[in-house]
Amino acid sequence: MKSSLISALIILSTGATLSAQQQWSYRECVNYAKEHNISLQKSRLLEESASYDLEAAQAQWQPSLDFATTQGLTNTPWKNGDKNTYSSNYGFNAGWTVWNGGQRENTIKRNKLQTEISKLNTTDIMRTIETDLLQVYLNILYAKESIAIYEEAANLSKHQTERAEQLMLSGKLSRVDYAQLASQYEQDKYALVNAQGIYDTRRMELKKLLEFDIENDIEITPISWDDAQVLSSLPAIEDSYRLAIATDSRIKGLELEKESSDIDIKIAGASGKPQISLNAGIGTGYYAPGNNFATGLKQAWNESVGLTLSVPIFDNKKTKTAVAKAKVQRIDADLDINLRHTELSQLVENWYIDTTSAQSRFTAAKEQLKAAELSNELTNERFNLGLVNTIELLTAHNNLVEARHTLLQSKYMAMLGHKMIEFYRTSTISLP
C-alpha cells in the first residue's frame, strides 16, 4: 500500500513537472486569450445584451395584453341601511400600435445594426489582443536571446580576467589593468542579471494578457528565422493600405454606426408624425350588497373597442431638437471614419518605414559583427601573448557585444514589421 502511494505521488509529480515545462506557441496563446480574456468576455456580454434589445424591438409588433382587478371595501358610518359596501372589477385590456410614424420599423433596423456593431467591437478587441500578444511574444524571444549574448560576454570577461590575473602575477600586467578587466567582468555580470530581469518582466506581460494567476508560469516556443526571411521584400504599400481598409473591423463598425445615425434621424422625426393605436377590452364587476356574485358578474359584463388617432401640434421643439442631435451624430460618424482612414494610413506607412529601416540595420549589423568578431579574436590572441593593453581589449570586447545586440535587435524589429504588415493585409498572423 505504501509503495503504491509513493508511486502515485511520483506520477503526479512528474505530470506536474511536464505541465510546468510545456511551451506555448503564439497560436496557443491567442486561442487561450479568446476563451479567458476578461475584456473579450465583457464584450460578448454586450453582444448578448444587444440581441435582447433587438428581440424587444421586434416584439413591438405584437399586441399588448394585461389583466387587471380591483377589490374595494367602503364604510359609510352615518348612512342609513347598509353601511359597508364591497365592489370588485375584473378586466382584460389589449392594445396594438397600428402606426407610429415608422418608429417601430426603424428601431428594429437600428437594433439589428447595433447587434452587428457589438460583434465587430468584439472582433476589434480580439485583433488588438492578437497584435499585443505578437509584440510581447517577440519581446520575450528577443529578451531570451539577449540573455545568451550577455552570458557569452560574461564568460569571455571571466576568461580575460583569469588570464589577466596570471599576467599580473607574472609581472606582465599592472594591477590597474587587471582591475579594469575585473570591473568589466562585474559589469557584464550585472548586464546578464538585468537581461534576465527584463526576460521575466516580458513573461509577466504575457501572463497579464492571458489573465494568468500569479501561481502560473509560462514558457514560449522558440522561433528561428534565417536571413532570407528577415530581408524578404515587402509588398506594395498601396496594396497593403487598400487591404488594411478592407479588413479593418473598426472601419466596418464605424460604417454601421454611420448607417445607424441615418436611422436615428428617421426615428427622431417620427415623434412629430401622427400615431394610430387600437384598443380593446372586456371586463365585469360585482357590487355588494346587491345581486348574488354570479348574477352581478353577468350583468356587469362589458366589451369595448376603440381606435385612437394622436396628432402632435406643439411639442416644445422636442422633435426638432432630437432630429438636429441625430444629424450631429451623423456628421460625427463621418469624421470618425475619416479619422480611422488616416490612422490606418499612418500605421501602415510607419510599419513600412520601421521594417525597411530594420532590414538596412540588419544588413549593416551583419558586416559590423563580422568585423567585431575578427577584431576581438585577434585582440584576444595578442592579449594572451601579453602584447595588447587593456583599453584595446575592452574596446574590442564591448564592440563585439554591441554588434551582437544590434544585429539581434534589428532582426526582431524587422520580423515584427513583417508580421504586422501581414496582419493589416490578411487579419491573421502566422508564426511557426
PDB file of N, CA and C in Angstrom, residues 44 108 165 247 265 311 333 396:
ATOM      1  N   ARG A  44     -18.522  40.155 -25.185  1.00  0.00           N
ATOM      2  CA  ARG A  44     -19.523  39.160 -25.589  1.00  0.00           C
ATOM      3  C   ARG A  44     -20.827  39.345 -24.812  1.00  0.00           C
ATOM      4  N   ILE A 108     -36.185  48.586 -35.141  1.00  0.00           N
ATOM      5  CA  ILE A 108     -35.727  47.215 -35.402  1.00  0.00           C
ATOM      6  C   ILE A 108     -34.484  47.235 -36.292  1.00  0.00           C
ATOM      7  N   GLU A 165      44.880  37.948 -14.459  1.00  0.00           N
ATOM      8  CA  GLU A 165      45.458  37.662 -13.143  1.00  0.00           C
ATOM      9  C   GLU A 165      46.790  36.913 -13.278  1.00  0.00           C
ATOM     10  N   THR A 247     -10.108  45.057 -44.539  1.00  0.00           N
ATOM     11  CA  THR A 247     -10.190  44.031 -43.487  1.00  0.00           C
ATOM     12  C   THR A 247     -10.333  44.613 -42.088  1.00  0.00           C
ATOM     13  N   ILE A 265     -32.048  59.503 -37.288  1.00  0.00           N
ATOM     14  CA  ILE A 265     -32.699  60.729 -37.771  1.00  0.00           C
ATOM     15  C   ILE A 265     -34.173  60.455 -38.079  1.00  0.00           C
ATOM     16  N   VAL A 311     -52.395  63.334 -32.998  1.00  0.00           N
ATOM     17  CA  VAL A 311     -51.704  64.237 -33.921  1.00  0.00           C
ATOM     18  C   VAL A 311     -50.955  65.288 -33.101  1.00  0.00           C
ATOM     19  N   ALA A 333     -20.092  60.597 -37.067  1.00  0.00           N
ATOM     20  CA  ALA A 333     -19.756  59.269 -37.601  1.00  0.00           C
ATOM     21  C   ALA A 333     -18.888  59.384 -38.841  1.00  0.00           C
ATOM     22  N   ALA A 396      37.512  46.136 -27.893  1.00  0.00           N
ATOM     23  CA  ALA A 396      37.131  45.034 -28.778  1.00  0.00           C
ATOM     24  C   ALA A 396      35.983  44.228 -28.174  1.00  0.00           C
TER      25      ALA A 396
END
